[in-house]
Short mmCIF file of C-alpha atoms and ligand atoms in Angstrom, two decimals:
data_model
loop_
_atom_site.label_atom_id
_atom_site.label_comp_id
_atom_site.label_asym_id
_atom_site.label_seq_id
_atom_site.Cartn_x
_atom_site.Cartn_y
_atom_site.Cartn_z
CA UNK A 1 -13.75 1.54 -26.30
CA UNK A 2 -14.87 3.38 -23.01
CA UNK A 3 -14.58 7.27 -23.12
CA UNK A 4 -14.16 6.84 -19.38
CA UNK A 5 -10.87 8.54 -18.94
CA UNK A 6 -7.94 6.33 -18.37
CA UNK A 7 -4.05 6.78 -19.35
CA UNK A 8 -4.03 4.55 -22.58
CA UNK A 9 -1.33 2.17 -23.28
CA UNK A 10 0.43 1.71 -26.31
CA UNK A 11 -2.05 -0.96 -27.87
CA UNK A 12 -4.87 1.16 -26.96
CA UNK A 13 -4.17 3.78 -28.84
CA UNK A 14 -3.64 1.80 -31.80
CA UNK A 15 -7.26 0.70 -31.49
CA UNK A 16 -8.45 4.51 -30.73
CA UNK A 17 -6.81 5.73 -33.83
CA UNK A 18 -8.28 2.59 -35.89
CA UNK A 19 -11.66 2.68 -34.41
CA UNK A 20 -11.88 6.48 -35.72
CA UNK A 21 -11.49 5.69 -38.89
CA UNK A 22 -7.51 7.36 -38.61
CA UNK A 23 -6.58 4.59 -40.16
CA UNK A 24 -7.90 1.76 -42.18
CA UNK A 25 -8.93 -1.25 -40.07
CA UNK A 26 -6.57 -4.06 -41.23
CA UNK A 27 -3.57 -1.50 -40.89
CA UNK A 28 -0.45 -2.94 -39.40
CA UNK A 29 -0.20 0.25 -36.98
CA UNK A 30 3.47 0.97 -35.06
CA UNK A 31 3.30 3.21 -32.31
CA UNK A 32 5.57 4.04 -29.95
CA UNK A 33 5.19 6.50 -26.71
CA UNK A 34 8.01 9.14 -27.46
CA UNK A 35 6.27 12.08 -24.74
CA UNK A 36 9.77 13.40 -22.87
CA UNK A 37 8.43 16.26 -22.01
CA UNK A 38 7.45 16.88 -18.01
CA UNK A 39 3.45 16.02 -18.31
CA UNK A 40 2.15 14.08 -20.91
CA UNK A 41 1.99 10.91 -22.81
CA UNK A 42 2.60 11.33 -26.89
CA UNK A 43 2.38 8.29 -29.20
CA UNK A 44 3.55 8.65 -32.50
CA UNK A 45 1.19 6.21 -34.58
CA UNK A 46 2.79 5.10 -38.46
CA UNK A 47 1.70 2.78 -40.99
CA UNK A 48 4.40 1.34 -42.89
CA UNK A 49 2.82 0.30 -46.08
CA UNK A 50 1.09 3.84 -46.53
CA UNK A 51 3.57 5.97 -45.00
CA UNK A 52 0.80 7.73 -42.85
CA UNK A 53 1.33 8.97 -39.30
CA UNK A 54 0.07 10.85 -36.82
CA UNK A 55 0.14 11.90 -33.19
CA UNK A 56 -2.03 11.28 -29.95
CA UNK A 57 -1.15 13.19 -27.11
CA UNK A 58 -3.01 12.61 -23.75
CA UNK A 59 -3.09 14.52 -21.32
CA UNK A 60 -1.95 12.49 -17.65
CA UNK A 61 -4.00 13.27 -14.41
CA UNK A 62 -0.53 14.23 -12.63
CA UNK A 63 2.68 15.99 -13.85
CA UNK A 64 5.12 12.94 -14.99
CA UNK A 65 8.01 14.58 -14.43
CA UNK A 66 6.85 14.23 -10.77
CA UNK A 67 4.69 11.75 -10.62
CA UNK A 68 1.40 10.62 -9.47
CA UNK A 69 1.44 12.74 -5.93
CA UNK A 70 0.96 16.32 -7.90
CA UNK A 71 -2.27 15.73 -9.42
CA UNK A 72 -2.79 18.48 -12.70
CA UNK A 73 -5.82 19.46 -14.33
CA UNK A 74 -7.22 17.68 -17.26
CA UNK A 75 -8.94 20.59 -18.62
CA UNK A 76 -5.22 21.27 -20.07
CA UNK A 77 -6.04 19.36 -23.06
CA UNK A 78 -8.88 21.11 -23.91
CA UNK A 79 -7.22 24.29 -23.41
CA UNK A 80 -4.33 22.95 -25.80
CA UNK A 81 -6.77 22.04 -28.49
CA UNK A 82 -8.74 25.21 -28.79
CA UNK A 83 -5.20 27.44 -28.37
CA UNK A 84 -4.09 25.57 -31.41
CA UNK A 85 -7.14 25.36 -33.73
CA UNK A 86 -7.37 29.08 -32.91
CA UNK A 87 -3.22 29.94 -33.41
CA UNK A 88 -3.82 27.64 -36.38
CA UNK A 89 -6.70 30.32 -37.99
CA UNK A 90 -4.52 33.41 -36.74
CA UNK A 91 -1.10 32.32 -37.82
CA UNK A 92 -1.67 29.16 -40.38
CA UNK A 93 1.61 26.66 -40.89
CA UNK A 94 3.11 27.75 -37.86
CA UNK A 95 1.29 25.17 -35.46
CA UNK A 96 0.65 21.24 -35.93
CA UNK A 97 -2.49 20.96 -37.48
CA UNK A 98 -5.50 19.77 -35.40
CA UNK A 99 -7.29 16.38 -36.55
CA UNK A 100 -9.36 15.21 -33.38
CA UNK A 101 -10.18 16.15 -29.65
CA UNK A 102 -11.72 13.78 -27.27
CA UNK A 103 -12.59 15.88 -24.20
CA UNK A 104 -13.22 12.27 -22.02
CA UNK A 105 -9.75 10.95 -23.02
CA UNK A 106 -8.49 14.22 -22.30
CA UNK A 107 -6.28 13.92 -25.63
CA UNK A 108 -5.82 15.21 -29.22
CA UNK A 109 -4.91 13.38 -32.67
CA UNK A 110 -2.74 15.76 -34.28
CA UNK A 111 -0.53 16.01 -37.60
CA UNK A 112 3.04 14.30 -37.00
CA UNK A 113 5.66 16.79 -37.16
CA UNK A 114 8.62 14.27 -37.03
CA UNK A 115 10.54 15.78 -40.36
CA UNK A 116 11.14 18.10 -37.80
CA UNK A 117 13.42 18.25 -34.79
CA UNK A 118 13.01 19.88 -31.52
CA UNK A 119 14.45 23.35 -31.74
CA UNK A 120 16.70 22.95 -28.17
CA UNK A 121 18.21 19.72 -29.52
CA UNK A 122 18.76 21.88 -32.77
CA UNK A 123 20.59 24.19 -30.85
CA UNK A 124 22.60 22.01 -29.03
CA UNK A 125 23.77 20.49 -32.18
CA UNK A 126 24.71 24.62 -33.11
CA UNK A 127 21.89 24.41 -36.45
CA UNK A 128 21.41 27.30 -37.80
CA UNK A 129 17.37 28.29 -38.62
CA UNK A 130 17.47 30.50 -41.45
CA UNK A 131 14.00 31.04 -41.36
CA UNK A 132 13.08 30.52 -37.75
CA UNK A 133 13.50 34.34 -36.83
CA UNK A 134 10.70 35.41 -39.75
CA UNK A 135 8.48 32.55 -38.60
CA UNK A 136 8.67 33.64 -35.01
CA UNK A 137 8.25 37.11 -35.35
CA UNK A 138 4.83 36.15 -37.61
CA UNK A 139 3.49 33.60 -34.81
CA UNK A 140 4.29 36.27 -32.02
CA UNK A 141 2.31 39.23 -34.00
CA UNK A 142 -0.53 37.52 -35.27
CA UNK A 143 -1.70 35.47 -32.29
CA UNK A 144 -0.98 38.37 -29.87
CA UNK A 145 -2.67 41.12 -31.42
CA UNK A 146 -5.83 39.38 -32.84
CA UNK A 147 -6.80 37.91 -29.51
CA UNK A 148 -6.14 41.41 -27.53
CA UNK A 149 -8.12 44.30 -26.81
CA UNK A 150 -6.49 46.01 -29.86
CA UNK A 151 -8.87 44.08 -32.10
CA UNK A 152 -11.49 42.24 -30.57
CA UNK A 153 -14.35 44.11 -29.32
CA UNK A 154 -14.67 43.97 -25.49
CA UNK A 155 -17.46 41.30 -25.30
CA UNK A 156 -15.55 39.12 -27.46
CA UNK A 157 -11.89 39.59 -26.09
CA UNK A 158 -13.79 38.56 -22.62
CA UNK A 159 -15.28 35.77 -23.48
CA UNK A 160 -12.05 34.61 -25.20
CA UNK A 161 -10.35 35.47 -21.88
CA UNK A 162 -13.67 33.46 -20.04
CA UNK A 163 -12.99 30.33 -22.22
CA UNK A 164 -9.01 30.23 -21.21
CA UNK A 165 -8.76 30.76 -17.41
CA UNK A 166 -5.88 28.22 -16.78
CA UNK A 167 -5.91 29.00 -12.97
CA UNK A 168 -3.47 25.21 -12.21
CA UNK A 169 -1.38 25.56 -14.96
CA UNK A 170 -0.91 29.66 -13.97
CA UNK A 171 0.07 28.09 -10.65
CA UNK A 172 2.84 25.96 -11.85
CA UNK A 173 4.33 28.91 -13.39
CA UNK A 174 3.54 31.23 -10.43
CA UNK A 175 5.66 29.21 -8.22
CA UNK A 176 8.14 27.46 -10.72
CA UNK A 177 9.08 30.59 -12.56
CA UNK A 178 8.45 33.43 -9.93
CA UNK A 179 8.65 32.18 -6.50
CA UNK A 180 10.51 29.10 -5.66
CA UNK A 181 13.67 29.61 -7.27
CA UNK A 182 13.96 33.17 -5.06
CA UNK A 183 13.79 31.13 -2.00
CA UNK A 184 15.01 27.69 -0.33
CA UNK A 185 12.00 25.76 -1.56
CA UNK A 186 11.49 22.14 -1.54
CA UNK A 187 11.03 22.30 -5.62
CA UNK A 188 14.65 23.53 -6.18
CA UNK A 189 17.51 21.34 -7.37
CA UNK A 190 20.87 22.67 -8.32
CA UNK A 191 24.36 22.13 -9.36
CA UNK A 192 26.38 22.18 -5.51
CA UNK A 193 29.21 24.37 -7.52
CA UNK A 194 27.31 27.30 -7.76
CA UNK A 195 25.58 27.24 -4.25
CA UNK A 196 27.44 30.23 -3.13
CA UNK A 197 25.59 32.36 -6.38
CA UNK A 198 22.19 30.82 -5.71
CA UNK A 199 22.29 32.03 -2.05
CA UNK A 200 23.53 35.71 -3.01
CA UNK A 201 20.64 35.79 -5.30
CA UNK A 202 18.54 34.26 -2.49
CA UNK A 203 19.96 37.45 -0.46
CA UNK A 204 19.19 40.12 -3.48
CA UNK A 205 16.39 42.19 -2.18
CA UNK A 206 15.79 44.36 -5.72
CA UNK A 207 16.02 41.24 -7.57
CA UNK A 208 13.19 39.52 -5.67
CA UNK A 209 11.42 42.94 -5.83
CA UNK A 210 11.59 43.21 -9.53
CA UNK A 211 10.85 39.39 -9.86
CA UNK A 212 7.53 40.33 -7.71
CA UNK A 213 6.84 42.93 -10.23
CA UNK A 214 6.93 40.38 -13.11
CA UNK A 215 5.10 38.09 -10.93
CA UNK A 216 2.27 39.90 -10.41
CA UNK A 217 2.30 41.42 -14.34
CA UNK A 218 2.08 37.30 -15.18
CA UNK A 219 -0.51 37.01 -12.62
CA UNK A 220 -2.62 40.67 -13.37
CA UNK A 221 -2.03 41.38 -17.02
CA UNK A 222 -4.32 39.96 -19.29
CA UNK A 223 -3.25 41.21 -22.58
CA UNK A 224 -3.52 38.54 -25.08
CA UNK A 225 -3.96 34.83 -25.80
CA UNK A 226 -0.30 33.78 -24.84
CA UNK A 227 1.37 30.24 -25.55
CA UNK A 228 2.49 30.53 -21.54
CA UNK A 229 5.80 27.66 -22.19
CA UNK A 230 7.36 28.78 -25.22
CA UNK A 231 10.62 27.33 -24.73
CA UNK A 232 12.41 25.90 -27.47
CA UNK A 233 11.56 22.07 -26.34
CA UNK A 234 7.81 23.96 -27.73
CA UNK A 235 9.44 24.68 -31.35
CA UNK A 236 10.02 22.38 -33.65
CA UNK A 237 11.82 23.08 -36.80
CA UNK A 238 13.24 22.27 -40.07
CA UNK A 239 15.57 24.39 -42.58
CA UNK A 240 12.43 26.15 -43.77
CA UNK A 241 9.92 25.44 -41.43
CA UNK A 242 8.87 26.28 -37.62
CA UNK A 243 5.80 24.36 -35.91
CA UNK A 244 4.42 25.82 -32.10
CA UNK A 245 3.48 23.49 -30.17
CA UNK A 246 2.28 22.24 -26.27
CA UNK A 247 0.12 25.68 -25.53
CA UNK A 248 -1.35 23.72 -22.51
CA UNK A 249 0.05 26.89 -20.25
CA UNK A 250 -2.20 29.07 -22.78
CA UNK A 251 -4.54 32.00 -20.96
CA UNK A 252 -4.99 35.55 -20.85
CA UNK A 253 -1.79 37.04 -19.75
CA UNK A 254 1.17 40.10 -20.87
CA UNK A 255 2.20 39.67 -24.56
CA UNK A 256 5.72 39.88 -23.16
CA UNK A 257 5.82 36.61 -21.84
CA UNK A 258 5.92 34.57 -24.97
CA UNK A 259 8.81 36.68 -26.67
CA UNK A 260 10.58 36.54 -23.33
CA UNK A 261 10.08 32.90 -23.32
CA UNK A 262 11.68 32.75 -27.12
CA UNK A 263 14.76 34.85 -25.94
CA UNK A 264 15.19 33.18 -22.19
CA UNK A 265 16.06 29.69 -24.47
CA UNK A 266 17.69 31.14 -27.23
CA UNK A 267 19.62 32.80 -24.55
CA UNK A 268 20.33 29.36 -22.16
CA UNK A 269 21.82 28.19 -25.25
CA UNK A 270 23.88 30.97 -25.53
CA UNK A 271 25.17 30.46 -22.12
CA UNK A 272 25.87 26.40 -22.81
CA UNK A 273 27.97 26.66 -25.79
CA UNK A 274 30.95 28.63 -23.08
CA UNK A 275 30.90 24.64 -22.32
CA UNK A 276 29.61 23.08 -25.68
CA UNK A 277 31.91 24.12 -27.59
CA UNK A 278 35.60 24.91 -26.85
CA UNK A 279 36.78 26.23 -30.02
CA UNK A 280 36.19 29.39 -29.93
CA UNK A 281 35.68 30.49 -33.24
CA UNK A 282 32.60 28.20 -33.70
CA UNK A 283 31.40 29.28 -30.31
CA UNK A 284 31.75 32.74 -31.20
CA UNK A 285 29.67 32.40 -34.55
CA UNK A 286 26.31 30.67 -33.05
CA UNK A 287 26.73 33.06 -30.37
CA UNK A 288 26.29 35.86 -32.53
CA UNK A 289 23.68 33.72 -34.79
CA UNK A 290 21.65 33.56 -31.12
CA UNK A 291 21.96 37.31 -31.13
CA UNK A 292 21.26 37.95 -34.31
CA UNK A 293 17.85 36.13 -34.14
CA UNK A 294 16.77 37.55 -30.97
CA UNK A 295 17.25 41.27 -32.30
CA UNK A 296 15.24 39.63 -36.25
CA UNK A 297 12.27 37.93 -34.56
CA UNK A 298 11.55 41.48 -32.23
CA UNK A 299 12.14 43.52 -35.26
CA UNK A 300 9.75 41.70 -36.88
CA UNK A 301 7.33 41.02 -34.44
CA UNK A 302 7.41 44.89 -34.21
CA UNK A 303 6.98 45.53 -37.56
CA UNK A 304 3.91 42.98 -38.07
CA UNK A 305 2.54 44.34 -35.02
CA UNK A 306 2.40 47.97 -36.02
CA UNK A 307 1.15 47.17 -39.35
CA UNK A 308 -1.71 44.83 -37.83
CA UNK A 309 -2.12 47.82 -35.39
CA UNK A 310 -2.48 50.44 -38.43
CA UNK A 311 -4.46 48.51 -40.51
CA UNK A 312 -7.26 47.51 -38.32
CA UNK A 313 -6.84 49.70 -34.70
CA UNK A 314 -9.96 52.00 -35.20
CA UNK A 315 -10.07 53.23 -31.64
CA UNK A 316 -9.65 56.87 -31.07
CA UNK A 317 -7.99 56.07 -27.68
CA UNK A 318 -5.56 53.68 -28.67
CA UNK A 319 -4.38 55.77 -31.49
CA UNK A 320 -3.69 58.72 -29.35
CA UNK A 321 -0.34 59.85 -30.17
CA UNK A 322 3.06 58.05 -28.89
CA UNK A 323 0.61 55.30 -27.51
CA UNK A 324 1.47 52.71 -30.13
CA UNK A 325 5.40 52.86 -30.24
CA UNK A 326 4.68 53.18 -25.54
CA UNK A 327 2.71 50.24 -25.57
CA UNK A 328 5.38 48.01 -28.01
CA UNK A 329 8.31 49.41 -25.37
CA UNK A 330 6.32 48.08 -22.49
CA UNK A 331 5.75 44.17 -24.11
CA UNK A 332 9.69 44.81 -24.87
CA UNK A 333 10.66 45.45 -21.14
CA UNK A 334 7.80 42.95 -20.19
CA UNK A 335 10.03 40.14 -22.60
CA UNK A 336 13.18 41.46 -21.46
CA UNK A 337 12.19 40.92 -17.44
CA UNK A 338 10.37 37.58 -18.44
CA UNK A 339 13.54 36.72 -19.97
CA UNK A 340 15.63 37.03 -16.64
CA UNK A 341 13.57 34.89 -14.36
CA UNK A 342 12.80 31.61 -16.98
CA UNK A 343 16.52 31.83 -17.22
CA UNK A 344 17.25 31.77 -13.52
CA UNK A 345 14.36 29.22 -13.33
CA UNK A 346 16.06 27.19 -15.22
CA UNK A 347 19.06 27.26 -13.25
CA UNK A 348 17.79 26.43 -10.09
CA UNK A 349 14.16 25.56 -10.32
CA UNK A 350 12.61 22.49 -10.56
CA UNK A 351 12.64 22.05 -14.13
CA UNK A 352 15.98 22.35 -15.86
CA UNK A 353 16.62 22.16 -19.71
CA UNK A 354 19.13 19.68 -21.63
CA UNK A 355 21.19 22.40 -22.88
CA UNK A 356 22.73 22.94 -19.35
CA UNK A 357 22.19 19.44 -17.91
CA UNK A 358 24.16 17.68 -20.84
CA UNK A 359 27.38 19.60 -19.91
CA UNK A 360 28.89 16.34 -18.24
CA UNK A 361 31.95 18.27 -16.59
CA UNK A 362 29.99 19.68 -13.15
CA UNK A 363 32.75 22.77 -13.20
CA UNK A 364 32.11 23.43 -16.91
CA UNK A 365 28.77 23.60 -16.54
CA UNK A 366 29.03 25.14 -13.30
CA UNK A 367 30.40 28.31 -15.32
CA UNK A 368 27.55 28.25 -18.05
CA UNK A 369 24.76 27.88 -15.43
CA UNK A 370 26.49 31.16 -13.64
CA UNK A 371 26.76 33.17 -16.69
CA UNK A 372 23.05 32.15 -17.16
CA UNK A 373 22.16 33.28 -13.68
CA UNK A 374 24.24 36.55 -14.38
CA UNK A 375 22.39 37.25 -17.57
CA UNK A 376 19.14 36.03 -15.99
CA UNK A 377 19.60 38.94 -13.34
CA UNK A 378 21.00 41.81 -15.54
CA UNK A 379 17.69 41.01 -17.26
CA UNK A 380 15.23 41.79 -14.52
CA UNK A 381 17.36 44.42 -12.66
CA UNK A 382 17.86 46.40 -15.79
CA UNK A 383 14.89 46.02 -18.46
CA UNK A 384 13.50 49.08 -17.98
CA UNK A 385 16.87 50.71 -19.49
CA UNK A 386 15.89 48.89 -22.69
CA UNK A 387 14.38 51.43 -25.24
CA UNK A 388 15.56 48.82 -28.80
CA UNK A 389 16.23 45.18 -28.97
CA UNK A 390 19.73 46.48 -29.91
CA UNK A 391 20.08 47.13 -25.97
CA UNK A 392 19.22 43.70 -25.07
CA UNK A 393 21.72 42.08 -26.72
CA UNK A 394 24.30 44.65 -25.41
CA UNK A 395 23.42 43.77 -22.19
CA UNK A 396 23.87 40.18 -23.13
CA UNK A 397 27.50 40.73 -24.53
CA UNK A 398 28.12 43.08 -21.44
CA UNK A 399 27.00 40.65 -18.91
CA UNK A 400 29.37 37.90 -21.04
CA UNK A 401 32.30 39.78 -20.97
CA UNK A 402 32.54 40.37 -17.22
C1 SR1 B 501 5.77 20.44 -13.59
S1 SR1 B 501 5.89 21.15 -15.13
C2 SR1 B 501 7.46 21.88 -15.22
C3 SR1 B 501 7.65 22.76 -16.39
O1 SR1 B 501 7.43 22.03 -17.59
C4 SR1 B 501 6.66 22.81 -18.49
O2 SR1 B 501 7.15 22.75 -19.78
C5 SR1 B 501 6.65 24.21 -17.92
O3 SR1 B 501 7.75 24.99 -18.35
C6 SR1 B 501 6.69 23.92 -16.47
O4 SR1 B 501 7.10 25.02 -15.69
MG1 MG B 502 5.15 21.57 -22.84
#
């Protein structure tokens, strides 16, 4: 087969997978193309006599959610392959594991993860994740402190931060997250019942300031290897098992961002059930489960951190006194404002999430997607009053009660 790159079809990648040696030769392959995400293709390869599957994910020279006239790097796929094998080393079980890249194809053969479910439908459905929080709060400390300046030398942590500059797909989260939904931009769709909110936020001139803030934190702050999407349509999981996937947004940028990611969709859900679910009792409970795990995973993100941070910080200067539990607050406030805008983004951006959208009554889900935008704004207006995760959620139930 050529390594020219070309979108493969469904056959193709049957032969890719056999040609490789994936699979034996004679194997009576299914595949099907299940990629519903907004970019890329995914074909989920099985053979029915041996029970063996896999995935190939490749990488598309445009985003599909918009089509062919916004062109998107390809260099995506190799940033997505080297973010996991190196998340894989850092924080092992907690990402799919890595079995081929093909840098021509633009696409990777990874392990098949489909014992487990996407975490948003998950939600939807009100599962509980016993062990999600404990997983998250692992992924979150490991992969953020070993690829900072807290333990790689200088040299290293540079050419780490060399090897990820991700300067299209910073872009698409420099406008989609922190510029278009402040403004009438093309890119925007939204829900005509809550026009009259989106146009007071339009009108907020300390919201769009403290948005510019976060903006340019994304944009300037190049504290870690970060996921850079990680919604929950990037989680999948099982009763006792959590998988990361799709770091294709991965570069250098503020630790808060993934953790502010984690609680932006935990928190979107949170806002949905008010129309999910009408009784109130059961609404109530996952509610509080929502809470509960956004206040576990930053405990123990915190906790893992400031271990790592004991254990192997040798630097004089970074273990001047009070600098450790400063520099934790600020990734907390960092999450907190993150939070805010991917949950207005979500709202009114370009790029909504199914939690919202499969609300069928416009009204009902004209009350969710306000509460989200209410929450969303608290969030930014208000992080820096956030000393404990305790305060977040406060703010949450505050902002709900209103
Ligand atoms: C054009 S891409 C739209 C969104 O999908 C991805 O998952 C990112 O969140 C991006 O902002
Ligand atoms: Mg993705």
């Amino acid at each position: 087969m050529s390594t020219t790159y070309r979108p493969l079809t469904e056959t193709d990648a049957v032969a890719y997978v056999k040609e490789r040696g994936f699979f034996p030769r004679d194997a009576a392959l299914t595949c099907r193309e299940i990629g519903d995400g907004n970019l890329n293709l995914v074909f989920h390869l099985v053979d029915p006599k041996s029970g063996q599957s896999l995935i190939l994910k490749q990488a598309l020279p445009y985003a599909r959610v918009v089509g062919e006239s916004w062109p998107l790097t390809l260099d995506r796929a190799r940033i997505e392959a080297e973010a996991l094998r190196i998340e894989g080393e850092l924080a092992p079980g907690l990402v799919p594991k890595v079995i081929h890249y093909d840098a021509d194809l633009a696409l990777t053969v990874m392990e098949d993860l489909s014992d487990h479910i996407v975490m948003r439908k998950g939600l939807m459905a009100r599962t509980v994740y016993p062990r999600f929080a404990e997983h998250m709060a692992t992924f979150l400390a490991r992969t953020l402190f070993f690829t900072s300046d807290l333990y790689l030398s200088p040299e290293e942590k540079k050419a780490k931060q060399r090897a990820f500059i991700n300067p299209e797909m910073c872009k698409i989260t420099e406008d989609l997250v922190f510029s278009h939904p402040y403004y009438n931009a093309d890119t925007n769709h939204f829900n005509p019942l809550i026009r009259d909110a989106v146009e007071a936020l339009w009108q907020n001139g300390a919201l769009k300031r403290e948005v510019a803030r976060l903006k340019e934190a994304f944009m300037t702050k190049a504290q870690a290897l970060i996921h850079g999407d990680l919604h929950t349509g990037s989680i999948m999981v099982k009763a006792d098992s959590t998988k990361v996937i799709d770091p294709e947004f991965a570069f250098y940028g503020p630790m808060g961002f993934d953790p502010g990611a984690v609680f932006a969709n935990l928190l979107l859900s949170y806002a949905s059930h008010e129309g999910h679910t009408p009784n109130e009792a059961e609404r109530r409970d996952f509610q509080a489960w929502l809470l509960e795990t956004i206040e576990a995973i930053w405990r123990g993100f915190a906790e893992q951190f400031a271990e790592l941070w004991a254990e192997h910080v040798k630097d004089e200067m970074w273990n001047a006194p009070g600098y450790r539990e400063a520099y934790l607050r600020a990734v907390l406030q960092d999450a907190v404002g993150f939070a805010g805008c991917k949950m207005m983004r979500r709202v009114i951006g370009l790029a909504h999430v199914a939690d919202l959208e499969t609300i069928p009554d416009p009204a009902v889900r004209a009350t969710c997607e306000k509460l989200a935008l209410a929450i969303g704004q608290a969030l930014v207006l208000r992080r820096e009053t956030v000393q404990r995760i305790e305060d977040l959620t406060a703010l949450v139930r505050d902002v709900a009660a209103e």
